[in-house]
PDB file of C-alpha atoms and ligand atoms in Angstrom:
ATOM      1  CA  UNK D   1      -7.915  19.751 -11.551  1.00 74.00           C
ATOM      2  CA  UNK D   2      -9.111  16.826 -10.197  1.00 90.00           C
ATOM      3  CA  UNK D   3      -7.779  13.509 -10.747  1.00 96.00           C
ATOM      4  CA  UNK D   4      -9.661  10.187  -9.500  1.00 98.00           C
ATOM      5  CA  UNK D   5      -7.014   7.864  -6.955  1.00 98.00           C
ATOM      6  CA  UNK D   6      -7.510   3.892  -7.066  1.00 98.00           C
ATOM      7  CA  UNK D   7      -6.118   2.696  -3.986  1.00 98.00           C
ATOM      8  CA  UNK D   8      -5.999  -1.112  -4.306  1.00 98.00           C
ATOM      9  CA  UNK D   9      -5.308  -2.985  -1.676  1.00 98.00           C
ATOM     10  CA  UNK D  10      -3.197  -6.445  -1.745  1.00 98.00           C
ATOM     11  CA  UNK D  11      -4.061  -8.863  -4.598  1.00 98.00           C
ATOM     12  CA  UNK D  12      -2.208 -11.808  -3.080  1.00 98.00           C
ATOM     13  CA  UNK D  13      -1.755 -13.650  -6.711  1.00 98.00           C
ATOM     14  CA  UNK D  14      -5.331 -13.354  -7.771  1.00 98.00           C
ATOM     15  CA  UNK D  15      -4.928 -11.444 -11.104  1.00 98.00           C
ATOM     16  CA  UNK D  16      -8.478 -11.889 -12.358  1.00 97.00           C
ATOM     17  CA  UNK D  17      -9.469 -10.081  -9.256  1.00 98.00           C
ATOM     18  CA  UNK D  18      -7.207  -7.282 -10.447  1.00 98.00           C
ATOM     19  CA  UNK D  19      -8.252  -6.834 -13.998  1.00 97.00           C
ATOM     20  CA  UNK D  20     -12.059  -6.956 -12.591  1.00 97.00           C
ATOM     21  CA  UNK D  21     -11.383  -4.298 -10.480  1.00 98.00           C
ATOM     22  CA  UNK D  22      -9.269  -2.138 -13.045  1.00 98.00           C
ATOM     23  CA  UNK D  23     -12.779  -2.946 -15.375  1.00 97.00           C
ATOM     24  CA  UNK D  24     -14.447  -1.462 -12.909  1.00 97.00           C
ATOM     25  CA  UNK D  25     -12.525   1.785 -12.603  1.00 98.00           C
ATOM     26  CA  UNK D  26     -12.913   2.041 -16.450  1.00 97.00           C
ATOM     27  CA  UNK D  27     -10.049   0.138 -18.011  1.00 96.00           C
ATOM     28  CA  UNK D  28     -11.030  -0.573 -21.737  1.00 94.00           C
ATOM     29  CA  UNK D  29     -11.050  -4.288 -23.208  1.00 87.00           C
ATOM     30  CA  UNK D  30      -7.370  -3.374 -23.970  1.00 89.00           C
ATOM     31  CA  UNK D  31      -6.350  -2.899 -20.713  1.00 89.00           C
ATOM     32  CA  UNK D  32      -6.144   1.006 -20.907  1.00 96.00           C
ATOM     33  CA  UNK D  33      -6.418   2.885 -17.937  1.00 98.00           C
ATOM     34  CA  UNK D  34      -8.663   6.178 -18.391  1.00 97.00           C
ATOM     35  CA  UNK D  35      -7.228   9.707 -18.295  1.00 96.00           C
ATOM     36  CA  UNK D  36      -8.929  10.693 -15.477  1.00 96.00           C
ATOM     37  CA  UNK D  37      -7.437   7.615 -13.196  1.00 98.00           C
ATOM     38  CA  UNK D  38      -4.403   6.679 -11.124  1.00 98.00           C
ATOM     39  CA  UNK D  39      -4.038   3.554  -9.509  1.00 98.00           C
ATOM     40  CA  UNK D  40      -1.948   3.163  -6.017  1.00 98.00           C
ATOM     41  CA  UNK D  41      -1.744  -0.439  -5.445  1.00 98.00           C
ATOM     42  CA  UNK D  42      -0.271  -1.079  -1.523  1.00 98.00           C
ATOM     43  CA  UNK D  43       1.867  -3.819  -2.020  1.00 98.00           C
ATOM     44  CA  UNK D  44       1.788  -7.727  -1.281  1.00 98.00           C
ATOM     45  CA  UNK D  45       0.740  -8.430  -5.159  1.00 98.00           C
ATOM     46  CA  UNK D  46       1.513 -11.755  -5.187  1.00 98.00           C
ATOM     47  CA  UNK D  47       1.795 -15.304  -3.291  1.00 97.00           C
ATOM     48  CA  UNK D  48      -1.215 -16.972  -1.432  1.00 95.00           C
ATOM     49  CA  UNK D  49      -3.516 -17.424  -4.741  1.00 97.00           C
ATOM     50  CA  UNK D  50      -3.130 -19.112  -8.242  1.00 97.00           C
ATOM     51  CA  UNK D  51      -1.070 -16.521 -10.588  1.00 98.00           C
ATOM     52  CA  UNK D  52       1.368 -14.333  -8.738  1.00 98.00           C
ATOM     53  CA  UNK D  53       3.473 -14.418 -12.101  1.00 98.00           C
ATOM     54  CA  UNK D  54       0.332 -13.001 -14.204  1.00 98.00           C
ATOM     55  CA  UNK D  55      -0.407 -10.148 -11.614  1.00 98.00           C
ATOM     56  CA  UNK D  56       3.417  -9.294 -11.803  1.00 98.00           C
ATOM     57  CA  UNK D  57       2.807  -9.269 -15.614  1.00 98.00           C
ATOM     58  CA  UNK D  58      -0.073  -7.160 -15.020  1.00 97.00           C
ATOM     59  CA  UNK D  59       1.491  -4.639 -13.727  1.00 98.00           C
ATOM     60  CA  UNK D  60       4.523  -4.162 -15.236  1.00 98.00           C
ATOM     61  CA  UNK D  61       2.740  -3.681 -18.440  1.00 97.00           C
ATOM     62  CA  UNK D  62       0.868  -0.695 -16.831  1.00 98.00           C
ATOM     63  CA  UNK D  63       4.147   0.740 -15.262  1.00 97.00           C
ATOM     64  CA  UNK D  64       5.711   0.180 -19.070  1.00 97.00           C
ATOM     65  CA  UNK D  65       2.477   1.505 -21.074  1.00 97.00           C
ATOM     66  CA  UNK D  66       1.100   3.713 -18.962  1.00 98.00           C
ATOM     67  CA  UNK D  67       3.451   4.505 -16.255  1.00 97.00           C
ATOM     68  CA  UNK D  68       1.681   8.385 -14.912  1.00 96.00           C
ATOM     69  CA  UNK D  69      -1.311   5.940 -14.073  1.00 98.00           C
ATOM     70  CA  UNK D  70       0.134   4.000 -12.086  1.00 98.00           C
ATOM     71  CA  UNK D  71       1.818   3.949  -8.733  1.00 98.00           C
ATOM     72  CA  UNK D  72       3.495   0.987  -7.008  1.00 98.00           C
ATOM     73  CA  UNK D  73       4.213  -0.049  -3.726  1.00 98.00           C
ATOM     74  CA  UNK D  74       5.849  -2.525  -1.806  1.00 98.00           C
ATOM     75  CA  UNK D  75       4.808  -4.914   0.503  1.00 98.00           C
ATOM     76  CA  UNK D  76       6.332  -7.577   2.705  1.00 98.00           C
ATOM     77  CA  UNK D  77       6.246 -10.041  -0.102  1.00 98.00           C
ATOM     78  CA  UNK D  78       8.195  -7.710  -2.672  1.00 98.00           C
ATOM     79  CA  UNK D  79      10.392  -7.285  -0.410  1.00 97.00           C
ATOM     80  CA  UNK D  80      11.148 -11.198   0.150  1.00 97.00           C
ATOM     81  CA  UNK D  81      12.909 -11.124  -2.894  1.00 97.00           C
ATOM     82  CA  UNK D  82      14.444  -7.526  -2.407  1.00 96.00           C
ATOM     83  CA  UNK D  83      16.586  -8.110   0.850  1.00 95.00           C
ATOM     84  CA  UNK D  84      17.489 -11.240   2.176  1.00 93.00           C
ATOM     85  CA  UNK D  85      14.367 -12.877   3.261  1.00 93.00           C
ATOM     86  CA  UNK D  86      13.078 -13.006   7.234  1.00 92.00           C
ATOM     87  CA  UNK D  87      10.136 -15.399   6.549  1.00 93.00           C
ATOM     88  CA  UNK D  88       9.635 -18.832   4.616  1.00 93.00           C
ATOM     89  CA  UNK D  89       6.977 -18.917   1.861  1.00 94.00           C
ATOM     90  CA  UNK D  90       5.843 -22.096  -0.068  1.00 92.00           C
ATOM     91  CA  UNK D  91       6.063 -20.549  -3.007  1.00 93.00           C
ATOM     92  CA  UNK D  92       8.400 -18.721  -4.973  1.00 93.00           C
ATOM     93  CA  UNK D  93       8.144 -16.152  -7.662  1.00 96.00           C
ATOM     94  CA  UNK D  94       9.602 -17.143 -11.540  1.00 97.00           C
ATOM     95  CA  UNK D  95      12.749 -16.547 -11.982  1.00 98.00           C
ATOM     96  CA  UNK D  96      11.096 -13.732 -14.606  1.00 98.00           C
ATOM     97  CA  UNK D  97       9.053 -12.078 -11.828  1.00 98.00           C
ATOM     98  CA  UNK D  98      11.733 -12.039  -9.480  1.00 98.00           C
ATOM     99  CA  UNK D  99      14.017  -9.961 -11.794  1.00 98.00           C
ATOM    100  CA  UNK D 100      10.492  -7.811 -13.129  1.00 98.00           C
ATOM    101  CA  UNK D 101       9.888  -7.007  -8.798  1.00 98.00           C
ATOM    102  CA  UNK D 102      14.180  -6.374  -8.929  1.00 98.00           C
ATOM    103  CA  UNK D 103      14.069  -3.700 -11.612  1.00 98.00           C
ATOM    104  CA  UNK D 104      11.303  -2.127 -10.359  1.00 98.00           C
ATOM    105  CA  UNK D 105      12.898  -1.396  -7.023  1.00 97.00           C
ATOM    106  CA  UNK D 106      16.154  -1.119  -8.459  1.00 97.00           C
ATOM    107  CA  UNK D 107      15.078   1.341 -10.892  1.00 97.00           C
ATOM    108  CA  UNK D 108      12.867   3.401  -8.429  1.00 96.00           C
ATOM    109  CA  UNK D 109       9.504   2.327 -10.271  1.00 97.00           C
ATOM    110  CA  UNK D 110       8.556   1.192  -7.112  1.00 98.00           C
ATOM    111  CA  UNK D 111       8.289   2.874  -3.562  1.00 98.00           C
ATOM    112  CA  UNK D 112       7.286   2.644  -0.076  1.00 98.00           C
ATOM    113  CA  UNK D 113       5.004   5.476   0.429  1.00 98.00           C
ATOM    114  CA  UNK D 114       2.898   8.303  -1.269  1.00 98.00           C
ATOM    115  CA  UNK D 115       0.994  11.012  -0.287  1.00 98.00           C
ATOM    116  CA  UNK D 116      -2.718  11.826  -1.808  1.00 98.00           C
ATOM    117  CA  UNK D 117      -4.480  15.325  -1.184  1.00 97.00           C
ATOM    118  CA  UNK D 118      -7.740  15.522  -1.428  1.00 97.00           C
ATOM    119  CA  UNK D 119     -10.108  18.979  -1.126  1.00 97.00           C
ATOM    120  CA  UNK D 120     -10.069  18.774   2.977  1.00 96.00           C
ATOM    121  CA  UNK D 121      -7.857  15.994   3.800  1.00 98.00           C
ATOM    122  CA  UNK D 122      -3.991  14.986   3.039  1.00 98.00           C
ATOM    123  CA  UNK D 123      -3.483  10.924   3.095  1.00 98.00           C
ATOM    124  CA  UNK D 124      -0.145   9.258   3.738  1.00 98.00           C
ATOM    125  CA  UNK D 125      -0.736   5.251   1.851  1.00 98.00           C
ATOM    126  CA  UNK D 126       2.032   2.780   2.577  1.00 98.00           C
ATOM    127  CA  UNK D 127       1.579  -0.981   2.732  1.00 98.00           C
ATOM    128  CA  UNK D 128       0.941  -1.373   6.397  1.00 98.00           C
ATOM    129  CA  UNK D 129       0.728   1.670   7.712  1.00 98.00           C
ATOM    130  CA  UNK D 130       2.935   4.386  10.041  1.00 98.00           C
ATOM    131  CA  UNK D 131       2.759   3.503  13.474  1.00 98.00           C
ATOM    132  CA  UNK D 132       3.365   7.047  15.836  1.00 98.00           C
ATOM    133  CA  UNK D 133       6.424   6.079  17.628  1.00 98.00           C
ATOM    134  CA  UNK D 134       7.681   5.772  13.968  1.00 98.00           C
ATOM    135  CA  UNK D 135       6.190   9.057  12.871  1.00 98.00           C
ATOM    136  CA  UNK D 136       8.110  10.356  15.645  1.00 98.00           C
ATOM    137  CA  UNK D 137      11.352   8.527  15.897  1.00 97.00           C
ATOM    138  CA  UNK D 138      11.783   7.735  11.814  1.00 97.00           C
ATOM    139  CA  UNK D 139       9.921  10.936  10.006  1.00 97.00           C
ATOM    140  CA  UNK D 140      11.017  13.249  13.035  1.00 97.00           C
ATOM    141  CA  UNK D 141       7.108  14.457  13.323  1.00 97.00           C
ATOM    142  CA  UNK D 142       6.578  15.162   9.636  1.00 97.00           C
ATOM    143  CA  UNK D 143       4.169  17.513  10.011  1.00 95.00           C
ATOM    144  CA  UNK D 144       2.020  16.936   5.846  1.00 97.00           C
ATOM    145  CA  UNK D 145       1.936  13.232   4.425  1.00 98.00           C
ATOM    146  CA  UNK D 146       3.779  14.630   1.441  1.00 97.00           C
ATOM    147  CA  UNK D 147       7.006  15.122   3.557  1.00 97.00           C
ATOM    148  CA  UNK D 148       6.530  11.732   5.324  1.00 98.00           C
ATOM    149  CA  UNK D 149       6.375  10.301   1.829  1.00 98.00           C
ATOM    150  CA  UNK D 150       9.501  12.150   0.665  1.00 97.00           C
ATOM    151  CA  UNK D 151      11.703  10.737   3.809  1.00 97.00           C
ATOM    152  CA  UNK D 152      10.084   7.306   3.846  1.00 97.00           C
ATOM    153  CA  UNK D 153      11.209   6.861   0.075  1.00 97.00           C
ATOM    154  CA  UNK D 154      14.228   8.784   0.967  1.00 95.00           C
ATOM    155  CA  UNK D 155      15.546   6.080   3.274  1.00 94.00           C
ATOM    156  CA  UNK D 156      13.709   3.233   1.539  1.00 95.00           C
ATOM    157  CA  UNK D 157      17.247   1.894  -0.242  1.00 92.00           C
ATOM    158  CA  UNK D 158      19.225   2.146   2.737  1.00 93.00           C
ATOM    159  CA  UNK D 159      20.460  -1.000   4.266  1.00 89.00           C
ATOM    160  CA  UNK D 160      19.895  -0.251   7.730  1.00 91.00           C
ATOM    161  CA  UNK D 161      16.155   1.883   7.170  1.00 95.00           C
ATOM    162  CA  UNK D 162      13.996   1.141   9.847  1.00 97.00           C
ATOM    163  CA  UNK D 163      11.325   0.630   7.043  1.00 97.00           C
ATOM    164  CA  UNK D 164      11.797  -3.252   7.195  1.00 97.00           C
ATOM    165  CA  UNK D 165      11.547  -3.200  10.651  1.00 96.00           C
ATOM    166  CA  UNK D 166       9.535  -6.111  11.546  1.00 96.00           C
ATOM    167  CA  UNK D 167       6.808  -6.524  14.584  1.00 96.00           C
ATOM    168  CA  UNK D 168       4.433  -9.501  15.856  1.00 96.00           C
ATOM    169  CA  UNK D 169       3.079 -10.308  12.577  1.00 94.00           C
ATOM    170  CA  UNK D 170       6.847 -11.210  11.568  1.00 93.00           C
ATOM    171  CA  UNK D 171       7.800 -14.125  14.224  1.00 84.00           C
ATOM    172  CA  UNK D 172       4.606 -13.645  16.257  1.00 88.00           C
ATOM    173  CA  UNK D 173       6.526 -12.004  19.095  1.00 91.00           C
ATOM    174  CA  UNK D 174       4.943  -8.888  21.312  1.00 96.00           C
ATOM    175  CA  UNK D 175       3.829  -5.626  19.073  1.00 97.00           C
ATOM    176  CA  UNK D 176       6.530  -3.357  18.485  1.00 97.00           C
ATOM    177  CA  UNK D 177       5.613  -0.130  18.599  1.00 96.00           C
ATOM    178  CA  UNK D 178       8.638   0.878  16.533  1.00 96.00           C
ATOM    179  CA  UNK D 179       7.759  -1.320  13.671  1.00 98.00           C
ATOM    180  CA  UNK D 180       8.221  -0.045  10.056  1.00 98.00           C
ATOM    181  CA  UNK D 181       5.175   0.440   7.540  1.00 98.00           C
ATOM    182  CA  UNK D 182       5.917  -2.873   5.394  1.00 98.00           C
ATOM    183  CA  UNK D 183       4.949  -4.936   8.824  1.00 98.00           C
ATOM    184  CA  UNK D 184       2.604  -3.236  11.240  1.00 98.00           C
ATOM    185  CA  UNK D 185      -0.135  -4.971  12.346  1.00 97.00           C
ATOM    186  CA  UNK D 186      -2.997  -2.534  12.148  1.00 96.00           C
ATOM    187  CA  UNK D 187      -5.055  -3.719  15.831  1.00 94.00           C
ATOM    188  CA  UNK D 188      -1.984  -4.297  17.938  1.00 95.00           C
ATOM    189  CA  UNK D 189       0.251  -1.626  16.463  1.00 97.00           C
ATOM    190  CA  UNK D 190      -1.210   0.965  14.051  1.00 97.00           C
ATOM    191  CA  UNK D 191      -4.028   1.901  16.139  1.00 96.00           C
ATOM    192  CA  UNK D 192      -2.840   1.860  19.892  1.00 96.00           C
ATOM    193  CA  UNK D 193      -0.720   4.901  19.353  1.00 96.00           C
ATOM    194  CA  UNK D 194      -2.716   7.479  17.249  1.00 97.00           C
ATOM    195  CA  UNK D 195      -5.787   6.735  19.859  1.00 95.00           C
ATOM    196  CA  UNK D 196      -3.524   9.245  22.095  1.00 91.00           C
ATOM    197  CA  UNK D 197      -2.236  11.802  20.160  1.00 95.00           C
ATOM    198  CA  UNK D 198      -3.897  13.895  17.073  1.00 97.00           C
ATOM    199  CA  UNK D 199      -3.069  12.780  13.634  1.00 98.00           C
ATOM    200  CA  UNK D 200      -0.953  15.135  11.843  1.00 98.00           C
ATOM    201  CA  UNK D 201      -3.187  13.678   8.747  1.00 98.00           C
ATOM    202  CA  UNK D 202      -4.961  10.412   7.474  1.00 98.00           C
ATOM    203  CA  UNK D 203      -3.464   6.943   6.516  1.00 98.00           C
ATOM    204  CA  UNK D 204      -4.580   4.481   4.221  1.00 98.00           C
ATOM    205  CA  UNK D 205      -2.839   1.130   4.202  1.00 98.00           C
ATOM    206  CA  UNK D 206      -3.202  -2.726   3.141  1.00 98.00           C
ATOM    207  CA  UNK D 207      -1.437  -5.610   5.084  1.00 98.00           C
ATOM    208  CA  UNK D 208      -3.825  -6.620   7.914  1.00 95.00           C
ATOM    209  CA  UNK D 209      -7.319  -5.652   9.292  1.00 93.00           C
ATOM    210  CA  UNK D 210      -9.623  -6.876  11.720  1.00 85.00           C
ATOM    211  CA  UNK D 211     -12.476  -8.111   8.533  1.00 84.00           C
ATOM    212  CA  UNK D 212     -15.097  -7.122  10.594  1.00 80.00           C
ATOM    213  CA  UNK D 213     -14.604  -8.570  14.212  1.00 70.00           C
ATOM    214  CA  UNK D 214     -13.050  -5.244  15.982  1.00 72.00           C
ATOM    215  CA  UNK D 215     -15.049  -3.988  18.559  1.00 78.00           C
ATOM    216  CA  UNK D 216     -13.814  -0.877  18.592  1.00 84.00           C
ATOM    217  CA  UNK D 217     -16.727   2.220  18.751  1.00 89.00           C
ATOM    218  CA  UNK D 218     -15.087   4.414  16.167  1.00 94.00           C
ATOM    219  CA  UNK D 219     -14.212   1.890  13.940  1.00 94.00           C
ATOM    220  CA  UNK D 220     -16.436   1.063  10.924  1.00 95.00           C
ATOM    221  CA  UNK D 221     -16.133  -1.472   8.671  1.00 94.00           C
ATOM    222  CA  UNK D 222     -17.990  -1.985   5.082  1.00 95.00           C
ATOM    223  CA  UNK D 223     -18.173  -5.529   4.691  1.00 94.00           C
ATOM    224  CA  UNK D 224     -19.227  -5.316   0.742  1.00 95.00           C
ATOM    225  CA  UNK D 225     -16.190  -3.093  -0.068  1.00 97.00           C
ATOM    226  CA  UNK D 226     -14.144  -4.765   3.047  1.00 97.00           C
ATOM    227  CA  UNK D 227     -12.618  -1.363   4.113  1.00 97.00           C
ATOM    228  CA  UNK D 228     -12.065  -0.660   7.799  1.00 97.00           C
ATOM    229  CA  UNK D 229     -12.412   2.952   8.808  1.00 97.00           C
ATOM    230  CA  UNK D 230     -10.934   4.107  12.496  1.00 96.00           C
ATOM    231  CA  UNK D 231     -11.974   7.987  12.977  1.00 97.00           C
ATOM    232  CA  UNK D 232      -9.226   9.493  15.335  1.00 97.00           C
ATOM    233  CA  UNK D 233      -8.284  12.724  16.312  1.00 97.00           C
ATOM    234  CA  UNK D 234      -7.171  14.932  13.187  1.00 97.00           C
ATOM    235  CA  UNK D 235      -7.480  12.140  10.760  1.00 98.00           C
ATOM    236  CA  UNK D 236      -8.408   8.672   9.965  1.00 98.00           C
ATOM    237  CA  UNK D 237      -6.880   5.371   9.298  1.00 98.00           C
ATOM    238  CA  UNK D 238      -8.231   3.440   6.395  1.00 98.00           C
ATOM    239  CA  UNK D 239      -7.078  -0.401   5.939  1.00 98.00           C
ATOM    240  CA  UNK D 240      -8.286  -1.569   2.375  1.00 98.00           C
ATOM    241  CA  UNK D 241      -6.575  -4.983   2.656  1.00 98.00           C
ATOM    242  CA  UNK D 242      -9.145  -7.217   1.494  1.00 97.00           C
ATOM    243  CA  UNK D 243      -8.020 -10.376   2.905  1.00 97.00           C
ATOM    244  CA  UNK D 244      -7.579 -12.470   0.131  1.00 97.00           C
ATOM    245  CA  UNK D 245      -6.149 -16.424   1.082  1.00 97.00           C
ATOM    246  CA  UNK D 246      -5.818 -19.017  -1.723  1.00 97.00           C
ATOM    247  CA  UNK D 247      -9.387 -18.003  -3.073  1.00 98.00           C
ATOM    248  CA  UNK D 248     -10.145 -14.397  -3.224  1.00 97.00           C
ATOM    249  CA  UNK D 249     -13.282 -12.516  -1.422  1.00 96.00           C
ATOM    250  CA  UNK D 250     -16.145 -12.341  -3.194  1.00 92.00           C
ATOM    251  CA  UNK D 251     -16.531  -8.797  -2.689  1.00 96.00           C
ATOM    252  CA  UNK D 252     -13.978  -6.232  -2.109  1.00 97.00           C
ATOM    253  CA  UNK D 253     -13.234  -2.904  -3.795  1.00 98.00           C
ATOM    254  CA  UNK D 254     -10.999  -0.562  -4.055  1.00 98.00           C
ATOM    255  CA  UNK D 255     -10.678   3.068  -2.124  1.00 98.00           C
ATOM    256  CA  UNK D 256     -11.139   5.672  -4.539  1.00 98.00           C
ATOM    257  CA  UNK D 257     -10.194   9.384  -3.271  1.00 98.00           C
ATOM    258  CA  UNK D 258     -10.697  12.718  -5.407  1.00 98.00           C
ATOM    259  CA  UNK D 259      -7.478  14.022  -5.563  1.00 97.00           C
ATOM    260  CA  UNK D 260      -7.088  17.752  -6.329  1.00 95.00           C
ATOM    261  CA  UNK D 261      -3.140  17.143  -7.274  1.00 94.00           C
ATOM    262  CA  UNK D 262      -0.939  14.501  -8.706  1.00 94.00           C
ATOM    263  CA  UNK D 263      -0.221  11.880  -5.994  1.00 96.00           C
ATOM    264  CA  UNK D 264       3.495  12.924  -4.195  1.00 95.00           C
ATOM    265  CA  UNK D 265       5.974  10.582  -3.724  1.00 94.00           C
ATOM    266  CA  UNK D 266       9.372  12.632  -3.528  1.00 90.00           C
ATOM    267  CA  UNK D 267      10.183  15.709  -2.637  1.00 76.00           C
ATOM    268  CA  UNK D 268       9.002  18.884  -5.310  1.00 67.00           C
ATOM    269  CA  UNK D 269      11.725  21.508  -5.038  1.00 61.00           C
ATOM    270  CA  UNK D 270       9.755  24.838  -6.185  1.00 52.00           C
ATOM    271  CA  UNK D 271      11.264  26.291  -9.023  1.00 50.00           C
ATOM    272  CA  UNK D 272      11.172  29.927  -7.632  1.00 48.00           C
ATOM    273  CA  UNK D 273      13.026  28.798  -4.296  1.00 41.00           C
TER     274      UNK D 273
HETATM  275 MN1   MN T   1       1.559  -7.555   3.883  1.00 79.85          MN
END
């Protein structure tokens, strides 16, 4: 079996963006999705461009019509209007969206992480990315993505889950290494701690990114499809944020993997156990 896996990074509001990329991937003039397909969009859908409540729309038709295509996660600015809110925006969701982005946490539509295996190579996609001392600390050294997965959306509806956990994107004060996977900042703390110790497997997440400027010599970045690539000991880390601000990029794509499974989000207890 082998299933293609969208990864999509954050949309910021721009929902013709969204629908030219879903084109792309083979969506019909209906909207369909093809068999063969499933989307994982990262998280931070909405705010900065012009139609936050139409990409909310979007989506929630997909996760209505054609919800084993489509896999949701959650970003900083879901979760503005999930918890009590640590930042100020300058705009605010419709009162619609706001109870669409509700139900879908409420009702476990959405999550904070899923795992992805591919023929050689397991990915762990969240919307920022697990930092190690979090791997450590907060997945006690999850040794496959799928596990890390299974705890991270485990713990995601807990009111004290280090998953919120914000670092120096959220206040601009130092990194924090212990930062959760809705905040990290991917140069000052993603990287720094998987350059000295071996990946238990690859990441992909959206959030932040250098856009081109790192200087790092095993980083790579496409500029037409605007993914960075780090290559690090036992696995890679793959930000597909494409950096959207009130207008979109010009040119961005998705990250599409060949899966040889159905994308894991939760624990699979085997039946012969
Ligand atoms: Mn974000």
């Amino acid at each position: 079996m082998s299933i293609r896996v969208a990864v999509i990074g954050d949309i910021g509001g721009h929902r013709e963006e969204l629908a030219r990329e879903l084109r792309r991937l083979g969506a019909d003039d209906n909207g369909r999705l093809p068999d063969d397909l499933v989307v994982v969009q990262v998280g931070d859908l909405i705010h900065r461009g012009p139609d936050s409540d139409g990409v909310v729309r979007l989506v929630d038709r997909y996760l209505r019509k054609q919800p084993e295509r489509w896999i949701q996660l959650i970003g900083n600015h879901e979760a503005h209007y999930l918890r009590p809110p640590v930042f100020d925006w300058n705009e605010r969701l419709s009162f619609g969206s706001r109870r669409t982005v509700r139900r879908w946490w409420r009702d476990g539509i959405a999550h904070a992480a899923v795992a992805v295996h591919t023929a050689d190579e397991e990915f762990l996609i969240t919307h920022a990315g697990v930092t190690e001392p979090f791997w450590r600390h907060q997945l006690d050294s999850a040794v496959s993505a799928a596990e890390s997965a299974a705890r991270l959306n485990a713990t995601a509806r807990d009111e004290a889950t280090a998953l919120f956990d914000g670092g120096c994107i959220l206040g601009g004060g130092p990194p924090n290494p212990q930062v959760g996977p809705i905040w990290a900042d991917r140069e000052l703390e993603l990287l720094p701690g998987w350059r000295n110790r071996p990946m238990p497997f690859s990441q992909v997440h959206g959030h932040s990114g250098s856009h081109g400027d790192c200087a790092d010599e095993r980083t790579f970045y496409d500029a037409r499809q605007r993914h960075e690539v780090t290559l690090l000991e036992g696995g890679r880390i793959i930000g597909i944020d494409p950096g959207h601000r009130a207008d979109p990029q010009r040119s961005w794509r998705s990250l599409v993997l060949t899966a040889t499974e159905p994308p894991r989000i939760a624990y699979e207890h085997s039946a012969t156990a």
